[in-house]
Amino acid sequence: MADYKPNMKLEKTGMPEQEASVRNKNYDEVALGYTAEMAIEEATRCLQCKHRPCVGGCPVMVQIPEFINHIVQGDFEDAYQTIIETNSLPAVCGRVCPQENQCELVCVRGIKGEPVGIGRLERFAADWHFERVGDQPATPEPNGHKVAIIGSGPAGLACAGDLARWGYQVTIFESLHVSGGVLMYGIPEFRLPKSLVQTEIQQLKELGVKIECDMVIGKVLTLDELFNQHGFEAIFIGTGAGLPSFMNIPGENLNQVYSANEFLTRVNLMQAWRWPESATPINIGKRVAVIGGGNVAMDAARSSLRLGAEQVSIIYRRSEEELPARHEEVEHAKEEGIEFHLLANPVEILGDGDGWVTGIRCIRMELGEPDDSGRRRPVPVPESEFSMDLDTVIVAIGQSPNPLLRDTTPDLKCKPWGGVLVDEDTMETSKEGVWAGGDAVTGAATVILAMGAGKKAALSMDHYIKSKS
Ligand code: FAD
Ligand code: SF4
Ligand code: SF4
């Protein structure tokens, strides 16, 4: 490193992507990834800081300077191996992590200019590995202990990965027919190719993790049955937050009003985007409005365009500054032709006499004093109502945890809004031998926070089981 001369360009090395006017009609991935030359150029922007603030910004503590240094040297497989010491889903995280609020937020290069493109480099290393090296994880020595994971989203997968590496016999129970959670049923193919998610899950299976799909825990088996009849010594709940919220306004029961969950599940998991080759069609018409301003809303809006809608609008009650979606997703949505109706709130979904959507009535909003979340509260502007003609309305205003497990597990304490109550240092729940993490605990959050929680729980489960044996 003595003669290392960093590349002092202020901007990140550009990421090639499909043209907006082309990509908004196909389901291929928008961002195309770095070539080896681009990756090395970007990696040399890293200053290899001794105090490593970027590592502290990553919820799973990826050893960022080390993996970037391997890229600088052209040792791409070593870069991948360094990342997966702490992150079992690098191809996923490199694509969907909100890096701008995590590792890249605290990158020293961000003080004057753009931070190092840590996510882009992570994606490069993972893609390079899967294209050239493939699946070769070593099988760990079994330690004779058996654990169950409920839910195969990022929280469950991260927890399973660590426990399997430490020799545990891990079984994941998943209620859907496919594993991966939101990575498979929520985030669209054009942002996160499903083959990549399955490739990363395959790595866990090679480690010995067993995944049982079509198993709704709380219905098919209870937590106590998993302990008492199936011999599991500890259980992790990673069941996510898949219950959609609604606005409770007139017209919400009309035909052609979807929750974003149902819409995206049909499009992604059931592959309606491939219809008629797939078995599941979806009808959205030509004019679509999506209510909400998060990643889920952006994904629903951009999917609608690709399904053939001619006019797609986002309706959001705060201003652009408060949009919760990643900045990159908002920019991509705008480039693709999505219209933004900001500071507007629906008051009624309009229908014809036969029960089908014909439009929406909204009221304009302005921002008042900060509310409990610290954001300025949107308040209606008197006599400012307006209407839009529509064929479909997609509601993307939030999700909460499904009540099934708490309803069937009386000694599992939950918060009033439904999140599982845990000790935040260990992720232990009120029920002996049960841990929880991810969206099931926090409500809708991020992939990497869910993975961080899964890993924290794995460590505590390991201590618990070892202390009892
Ligand atoms: P989930 O991913 O929800 O997985 C939970 C799993 O548990 C599911 O497979 C579910 O079927 C299963 N399950 C539920 N109940 C049971 C039961 N009783 N028995 C068995 N299995 C059960 N985050 C980002 O970081 N970046 C993004 O760009 C981003 N975009 C998003 C876009 C969309 C459309 C959505 C919906 C979310 C997005 N998120 C994003 C949020 C992120 O995906 C979630 O925070 C993350 O997936 C939470 O992981 P999890 O493992 O807690 O839950
Ligand atoms: Fe950054 Fe996410 Fe990678 Fe961590 S996992 S280094 S937060 S991109
Ligand atoms: Fe490199 Fe930025 Fe981390 Fe410093 S803070 S080591 S420049 S990635």
mmCIF file of C-alpha atoms in Angstrom, residues 155-438:
data_model
loop_
_atom_site.group_PDB
_atom_site.id
_atom_site.type_symbol
_atom_site.label_atom_id
_atom_site.label_comp_id
_atom_site.label_asym_id
_atom_site.label_seq_id
_atom_site.Cartn_x
_atom_site.Cartn_y
_atom_site.Cartn_z
ATOM 1 C CA ALA A 155 -33.872 -11.703 8.541
ATOM 2 C CA GLY A 156 -34.483 -15.461 8.492
ATOM 3 C CA LEU A 157 -31.855 -16.118 5.830
ATOM 4 C CA ALA A 158 -29.159 -14.149 7.680
ATOM 5 C CA CYS A 159 -29.966 -15.901 10.965
ATOM 6 C CA ALA A 160 -29.998 -19.299 9.216
ATOM 7 C CA GLY A 161 -26.692 -18.620 7.441
ATOM 8 C CA ASP A 162 -24.745 -17.873 10.619
ATOM 9 C CA LEU A 163 -26.234 -20.755 12.592
ATOM 10 C CA ALA A 164 -25.569 -23.198 9.734
ATOM 11 C CA ARG A 165 -21.954 -22.013 9.483
ATOM 12 C CA TRP A 166 -21.575 -22.765 13.213
ATOM 13 C CA GLY A 167 -22.784 -26.332 12.674
ATOM 14 C CA TYR A 168 -26.479 -26.088 13.592
ATOM 15 C CA GLN A 169 -29.094 -28.166 11.788
ATOM 16 C CA VAL A 170 -31.316 -25.320 10.526
ATOM 17 C CA THR A 171 -34.832 -25.635 9.111
ATOM 18 C CA ILE A 172 -36.599 -22.586 7.656
ATOM 19 C CA PHE A 173 -40.405 -22.741 7.525
ATOM 20 C CA GLU A 174 -41.885 -20.485 4.837
ATOM 21 C CA SER A 175 -45.600 -19.917 4.266
ATOM 22 C CA LEU A 176 -45.317 -19.109 0.539
ATOM 23 C CA HIS A 177 -44.389 -21.634 -2.147
ATOM 24 C CA VAL A 178 -41.088 -19.820 -2.823
ATOM 25 C CA SER A 179 -38.397 -18.674 -0.371
ATOM 26 C CA GLY A 180 -36.901 -15.161 -0.199
ATOM 27 C CA GLY A 181 -39.688 -13.050 1.378
ATOM 28 C CA VAL A 182 -39.971 -9.524 -0.024
ATOM 29 C CA LEU A 183 -36.893 -10.150 -2.165
ATOM 30 C CA MET A 184 -39.065 -12.526 -4.228
ATOM 31 C CA TYR A 185 -42.604 -11.234 -3.850
ATOM 32 C CA GLY A 186 -42.100 -7.486 -3.414
ATOM 33 C CA ILE A 187 -39.040 -5.995 -5.120
ATOM 34 C CA PRO A 188 -39.482 -6.221 -8.901
ATOM 35 C CA GLU A 189 -37.270 -8.144 -11.306
ATOM 36 C CA PHE A 190 -36.005 -4.936 -12.950
ATOM 37 C CA ARG A 191 -34.401 -3.904 -9.633
ATOM 38 C CA LEU A 192 -33.461 -7.301 -8.275
ATOM 39 C CA PRO A 193 -33.362 -10.304 -10.645
ATOM 40 C CA LYS A 194 -35.029 -13.277 -8.967
ATOM 41 C CA SER A 195 -32.436 -15.729 -10.302
ATOM 42 C CA LEU A 196 -29.826 -13.881 -8.207
ATOM 43 C CA VAL A 197 -31.907 -14.135 -5.045
ATOM 44 C CA GLN A 198 -32.298 -17.875 -5.614
ATOM 45 C CA THR A 199 -28.566 -18.238 -6.314
ATOM 46 C CA GLU A 200 -27.765 -16.614 -2.966
ATOM 47 C CA ILE A 201 -30.363 -18.808 -1.215
ATOM 48 C CA GLN A 202 -28.791 -21.850 -2.906
ATOM 49 C CA GLN A 203 -25.517 -20.976 -1.123
ATOM 50 C CA LEU A 204 -27.318 -21.383 2.195
ATOM 51 C CA LYS A 205 -28.804 -24.703 1.101
ATOM 52 C CA GLU A 206 -25.279 -25.878 0.225
ATOM 53 C CA LEU A 207 -24.348 -25.057 3.835
ATOM 54 C CA GLY A 208 -27.046 -27.517 4.904
ATOM 55 C CA VAL A 209 -30.004 -25.161 5.550
ATOM 56 C CA LYS A 210 -33.292 -26.965 4.871
ATOM 57 C CA ILE A 211 -36.214 -24.838 3.578
ATOM 58 C CA GLU A 212 -39.776 -26.125 3.937
ATOM 59 C CA CYS A 213 -42.190 -24.023 1.866
ATOM 60 C CA ASP A 214 -46.010 -23.943 2.093
ATOM 61 C CA MET A 215 -45.710 -24.129 5.913
ATOM 62 C CA VAL A 216 -47.777 -21.453 7.656
ATOM 63 C CA ILE A 217 -46.532 -21.534 11.241
ATOM 64 C CA GLY A 218 -49.375 -20.684 13.589
ATOM 65 C CA LYS A 219 -51.729 -22.743 11.401
ATOM 66 C CA VAL A 220 -49.949 -25.938 10.300
ATOM 67 C CA LEU A 221 -47.767 -26.063 13.447
ATOM 68 C CA THR A 222 -47.570 -23.835 16.529
ATOM 69 C CA LEU A 223 -44.337 -22.666 18.164
ATOM 70 C CA ASP A 224 -44.934 -25.087 21.056
ATOM 71 C CA GLU A 225 -45.363 -27.976 18.614
ATOM 72 C CA LEU A 226 -42.042 -27.072 16.999
ATOM 73 C CA PHE A 227 -40.404 -27.302 20.444
ATOM 74 C CA ASN A 228 -42.259 -30.251 21.928
ATOM 75 C CA GLN A 229 -43.025 -32.510 18.965
ATOM 76 C CA HIS A 230 -40.253 -31.660 16.522
ATOM 77 C CA GLY A 231 -37.326 -31.224 18.910
ATOM 78 C CA PHE A 232 -36.205 -27.704 17.961
ATOM 79 C CA GLU A 233 -34.115 -26.142 20.744
ATOM 80 C CA ALA A 234 -34.553 -22.501 19.681
ATOM 81 C CA ILE A 235 -36.766 -20.621 17.229
ATOM 82 C CA PHE A 236 -36.269 -17.355 15.313
ATOM 83 C CA ILE A 237 -39.315 -15.430 14.084
ATOM 84 C CA GLY A 238 -38.607 -13.510 10.876
ATOM 85 C CA THR A 239 -42.116 -13.261 9.512
ATOM 86 C CA GLY A 240 -41.864 -9.700 8.179
ATOM 87 C CA ALA A 241 -44.612 -7.095 7.889
ATOM 88 C CA GLY A 242 -46.847 -8.300 5.089
ATOM 89 C CA LEU A 243 -50.207 -6.964 6.243
ATOM 90 C CA PRO A 244 -51.158 -3.955 4.089
ATOM 91 C CA SER A 245 -52.605 -0.776 5.602
ATOM 92 C CA PHE A 246 -55.511 1.028 3.970
ATOM 93 C CA MET A 247 -56.704 4.637 4.029
ATOM 94 C CA ASN A 248 -60.267 3.866 5.138
ATOM 95 C CA ILE A 249 -61.818 6.297 2.674
ATOM 96 C CA PRO A 250 -64.993 5.798 0.627
ATOM 97 C CA GLY A 251 -64.489 3.720 -2.526
ATOM 98 C CA GLU A 252 -61.583 1.639 -1.245
ATOM 99 C CA ASN A 253 -63.574 -1.568 -1.839
ATOM 100 C CA LEU A 254 -64.158 -0.880 -5.538
ATOM 101 C CA ASN A 255 -62.879 -3.257 -8.224
ATOM 102 C CA GLN A 256 -59.416 -2.215 -9.454
ATOM 103 C CA VAL A 257 -58.249 -0.968 -6.054
ATOM 104 C CA TYR A 258 -55.223 -3.072 -5.079
ATOM 105 C CA SER A 259 -53.012 -3.090 -2.035
ATOM 106 C CA ALA A 260 -49.416 -2.743 -3.253
ATOM 107 C CA ASN A 261 -48.713 -6.106 -1.583
ATOM 108 C CA GLU A 262 -51.291 -7.924 -3.676
ATOM 109 C CA PHE A 263 -50.339 -6.066 -6.836
ATOM 110 C CA LEU A 264 -46.593 -6.700 -6.464
ATOM 111 C CA THR A 265 -47.115 -10.314 -5.369
ATOM 112 C CA ARG A 266 -49.156 -10.977 -8.494
ATOM 113 C CA VAL A 267 -46.631 -9.212 -10.709
ATOM 114 C CA ASN A 268 -43.412 -10.596 -9.151
ATOM 115 C CA LEU A 269 -44.106 -13.864 -7.355
ATOM 116 C CA MET A 270 -46.862 -15.058 -9.701
ATOM 117 C CA GLN A 271 -45.025 -13.466 -12.646
ATOM 118 C CA ALA A 272 -48.018 -11.626 -14.113
ATOM 119 C CA TRP A 273 -45.453 -9.511 -16.001
ATOM 120 C CA ARG A 274 -44.815 -12.582 -18.173
ATOM 121 C CA TRP A 275 -48.505 -13.290 -18.828
ATOM 122 C CA PRO A 276 -49.733 -15.077 -21.015
ATOM 123 C CA GLU A 277 -46.664 -17.328 -20.553
ATOM 124 C CA SER A 278 -47.373 -17.299 -16.793
ATOM 125 C CA ALA A 279 -50.694 -18.451 -15.292
ATOM 126 C CA THR A 280 -51.560 -15.187 -13.488
ATOM 127 C CA PRO A 281 -52.863 -12.187 -15.425
ATOM 128 C CA ILE A 282 -53.287 -8.680 -14.058
ATOM 129 C CA ASN A 283 -55.579 -5.989 -15.404
ATOM 130 C CA ILE A 284 -54.675 -2.364 -14.689
ATOM 131 C CA GLY A 285 -56.022 -0.343 -17.630
ATOM 132 C CA LYS A 286 -54.304 2.783 -18.947
ATOM 133 C CA ARG A 287 -54.416 5.246 -16.035
ATOM 134 C CA VAL A 288 -53.004 4.226 -12.671
ATOM 135 C CA ALA A 289 -52.481 6.151 -9.436
ATOM 136 C CA VAL A 290 -50.275 4.846 -6.647
ATOM 137 C CA ILE A 291 -50.875 6.291 -3.190
ATOM 138 C CA GLY A 292 -47.712 6.628 -1.070
ATOM 139 C CA GLY A 293 -44.102 7.749 -1.409
ATOM 140 C CA GLY A 294 -41.898 4.848 -0.278
ATOM 141 C CA ASN A 295 -39.936 2.199 -2.175
ATOM 142 C CA VAL A 296 -43.092 0.095 -2.358
ATOM 143 C CA ALA A 297 -44.973 2.930 -4.100
ATOM 144 C CA MET A 298 -42.104 3.504 -6.580
ATOM 145 C CA ASP A 299 -41.967 -0.230 -7.358
ATOM 146 C CA ALA A 300 -45.732 -0.390 -7.929
ATOM 147 C CA ALA A 301 -45.683 2.697 -10.168
ATOM 148 C CA ARG A 302 -42.706 1.570 -12.253
ATOM 149 C CA SER A 303 -44.212 -1.924 -12.593
ATOM 150 C CA SER A 304 -47.488 -0.393 -13.816
ATOM 151 C CA LEU A 305 -45.652 1.407 -16.627
ATOM 152 C CA ARG A 306 -44.012 -1.820 -17.695
ATOM 153 C CA LEU A 307 -47.398 -3.575 -17.707
ATOM 154 C CA GLY A 308 -48.602 -1.086 -20.350
ATOM 155 C CA ALA A 309 -50.214 1.767 -18.383
ATOM 156 C CA GLU A 310 -49.932 5.053 -20.284
ATOM 157 C CA GLN A 311 -50.306 7.455 -17.387
ATOM 158 C CA VAL A 312 -48.968 6.563 -13.937
ATOM 159 C CA SER A 313 -49.116 8.993 -11.011
ATOM 160 C CA ILE A 314 -47.734 8.945 -7.499
ATOM 161 C CA ILE A 315 -49.962 10.728 -4.999
ATOM 162 C CA TYR A 316 -48.136 11.649 -1.778
ATOM 163 C CA ARG A 317 -49.324 13.874 1.037
ATOM 164 C CA ARG A 318 -45.977 15.464 1.951
ATOM 165 C CA SER A 319 -43.384 17.226 -0.242
ATOM 166 C CA GLU A 320 -40.517 15.801 -2.283
ATOM 167 C CA GLU A 321 -38.101 16.315 0.601
ATOM 168 C CA GLU A 322 -40.034 13.881 2.804
ATOM 169 C CA LEU A 323 -40.452 11.124 0.172
ATOM 170 C CA PRO A 324 -39.317 8.014 2.077
ATOM 171 C CA ALA A 325 -38.204 6.129 -1.064
ATOM 172 C CA ARG A 326 -34.528 5.933 -1.941
ATOM 173 C CA HIS A 327 -33.441 8.994 -3.908
ATOM 174 C CA GLU A 328 -32.181 6.746 -6.728
ATOM 175 C CA GLU A 329 -35.613 5.083 -7.061
ATOM 176 C CA VAL A 330 -37.394 8.450 -7.198
ATOM 177 C CA GLU A 331 -34.997 9.666 -9.910
ATOM 178 C CA HIS A 332 -35.464 6.458 -11.902
ATOM 179 C CA ALA A 333 -39.249 6.764 -11.591
ATOM 180 C CA LYS A 334 -39.189 10.370 -12.837
ATOM 181 C CA GLU A 335 -36.909 9.515 -15.770
ATOM 182 C CA GLU A 336 -39.285 6.721 -16.765
ATOM 183 C CA GLY A 337 -42.229 9.094 -16.946
ATOM 184 C CA ILE A 338 -44.043 8.702 -13.606
ATOM 185 C CA GLU A 339 -45.944 11.887 -12.644
ATOM 186 C CA PHE A 340 -45.658 13.094 -9.048
ATOM 187 C CA HIS A 341 -48.640 14.747 -7.359
ATOM 188 C CA LEU A 342 -47.048 15.902 -4.128
ATOM 189 C CA LEU A 343 -48.792 17.569 -1.174
ATOM 190 C CA ALA A 344 -52.022 15.829 -2.184
ATOM 191 C CA ASN A 345 -54.149 13.355 -0.210
ATOM 192 C CA PRO A 346 -56.997 11.147 -1.500
ATOM 193 C CA VAL A 347 -60.392 11.692 0.122
ATOM 194 C CA GLU A 348 -62.512 9.372 -2.052
ATOM 195 C CA ILE A 349 -62.028 6.772 -4.768
ATOM 196 C CA LEU A 350 -64.709 7.308 -7.390
ATOM 197 C CA GLY A 351 -66.583 4.494 -9.133
ATOM 198 C CA ASP A 352 -69.245 3.798 -11.734
ATOM 199 C CA GLY A 353 -72.577 2.259 -10.798
ATOM 200 C CA ASP A 354 -71.203 -1.268 -11.375
ATOM 201 C CA GLY A 355 -68.467 -1.079 -8.732
ATOM 202 C CA TRP A 356 -65.421 -0.246 -10.889
ATOM 203 C CA VAL A 357 -62.913 2.566 -10.324
ATOM 204 C CA THR A 358 -63.336 5.664 -12.503
ATOM 205 C CA GLY A 359 -61.195 8.202 -10.656
ATOM 206 C CA ILE A 360 -60.008 9.694 -7.406
ATOM 207 C CA ARG A 361 -60.838 12.863 -5.505
ATOM 208 C CA CYS A 362 -57.937 14.461 -3.600
ATOM 209 C CA ILE A 363 -57.316 17.504 -1.464
ATOM 210 C CA ARG A 364 -54.167 19.617 -1.576
ATOM 211 C CA MET A 365 -52.028 19.678 1.566
ATOM 212 C CA GLU A 366 -49.509 22.014 3.136
ATOM 213 C CA LEU A 367 -46.907 21.257 5.795
ATOM 214 C CA GLY A 368 -47.615 22.405 9.340
ATOM 215 C CA GLU A 369 -45.800 21.822 12.649
ATOM 216 C CA PRO A 370 -43.637 18.661 13.129
ATOM 217 C CA ASP A 371 -45.561 15.543 14.298
ATOM 218 C CA ASP A 372 -44.361 12.652 16.545
ATOM 219 C CA SER A 373 -42.113 11.379 13.728
ATOM 220 C CA GLY A 374 -40.332 14.738 13.623
ATOM 221 C CA ARG A 375 -41.579 15.383 10.083
ATOM 222 C CA ARG A 376 -43.816 18.365 9.371
ATOM 223 C CA ARG A 377 -47.451 17.325 9.575
ATOM 224 C CA PRO A 378 -49.436 17.601 6.340
ATOM 225 C CA VAL A 379 -52.646 19.617 6.806
ATOM 226 C CA PRO A 380 -55.438 19.995 4.231
ATOM 227 C CA VAL A 381 -55.762 23.296 2.338
ATOM 228 C CA PRO A 382 -59.450 24.361 2.552
ATOM 229 C CA GLU A 383 -61.448 24.252 -0.697
ATOM 230 C CA SER A 384 -58.590 22.777 -2.727
ATOM 231 C CA GLU A 385 -60.131 19.508 -3.900
ATOM 232 C CA PHE A 386 -59.381 18.158 -7.356
ATOM 233 C CA SER A 387 -60.196 14.939 -9.249
ATOM 234 C CA MET A 388 -58.328 12.649 -11.625
ATOM 235 C CA ASP A 389 -59.795 10.057 -14.023
ATOM 236 C CA LEU A 390 -58.341 6.595 -13.373
ATOM 237 C CA ASP A 391 -58.699 2.890 -14.150
ATOM 238 C CA THR A 392 -56.694 1.538 -11.202
ATOM 239 C CA VAL A 393 -55.653 2.685 -7.726
ATOM 240 C CA ILE A 394 -52.780 0.995 -5.860
ATOM 241 C CA VAL A 395 -52.531 1.706 -2.127
ATOM 242 C CA ALA A 396 -48.924 1.713 -0.844
ATOM 243 C CA ILE A 397 -49.175 3.539 2.479
ATOM 244 C CA GLY A 398 -47.498 0.942 4.713
ATOM 245 C CA GLN A 399 -47.565 -2.570 6.117
ATOM 246 C CA SER A 400 -47.632 -4.108 9.571
ATOM 247 C CA PRO A 401 -46.873 -7.603 10.922
ATOM 248 C CA ASN A 402 -49.441 -10.331 10.280
ATOM 249 C CA PRO A 403 -51.226 -11.153 13.602
ATOM 250 C CA LEU A 404 -51.261 -14.961 13.079
ATOM 251 C CA LEU A 405 -48.265 -15.873 15.246
ATOM 252 C CA ARG A 406 -49.128 -13.551 18.117
ATOM 253 C CA ASP A 407 -52.736 -14.806 18.058
ATOM 254 C CA THR A 408 -51.598 -18.437 18.319
ATOM 255 C CA THR A 409 -48.771 -17.877 20.827
ATOM 256 C CA PRO A 410 -50.307 -16.436 24.029
ATOM 257 C CA ASP A 411 -46.940 -15.949 25.804
ATOM 258 C CA LEU A 412 -45.396 -13.969 22.918
ATOM 259 C CA LYS A 413 -45.602 -10.298 23.935
ATOM 260 C CA CYS A 414 -46.167 -7.752 21.153
ATOM 261 C CA LYS A 415 -46.279 -3.959 20.892
ATOM 262 C CA PRO A 416 -49.738 -2.341 20.546
ATOM 263 C CA TRP A 417 -49.272 -1.967 16.747
ATOM 264 C CA GLY A 418 -48.334 -5.641 16.425
ATOM 265 C CA GLY A 419 -44.510 -5.769 16.309
ATOM 266 C CA VAL A 420 -42.957 -8.560 18.396
ATOM 267 C CA LEU A 421 -41.440 -7.214 21.618
ATOM 268 C CA VAL A 422 -37.726 -8.073 21.974
ATOM 269 C CA ASP A 423 -34.684 -7.263 24.055
ATOM 270 C CA GLU A 424 -32.872 -5.082 21.511
ATOM 271 C CA ASP A 425 -29.416 -6.286 22.569
ATOM 272 C CA THR A 426 -30.173 -9.956 21.956
ATOM 273 C CA MET A 427 -33.458 -10.024 19.975
ATOM 274 C CA GLU A 428 -34.870 -12.410 22.630
ATOM 275 C CA THR A 429 -38.671 -12.358 22.958
ATOM 276 C CA SER A 430 -40.826 -12.809 26.067
ATOM 277 C CA LYS A 431 -41.165 -16.522 25.257
ATOM 278 C CA GLU A 432 -38.311 -18.748 26.396
ATOM 279 C CA GLY A 433 -36.247 -20.112 23.493
ATOM 280 C CA VAL A 434 -37.775 -17.710 20.928
ATOM 281 C CA TRP A 435 -36.035 -14.806 19.171
ATOM 282 C CA ALA A 436 -37.391 -12.378 16.572
ATOM 283 C CA GLY A 437 -36.040 -9.781 14.157
ATOM 284 C CA GLY A 438 -36.545 -7.854 10.939
#
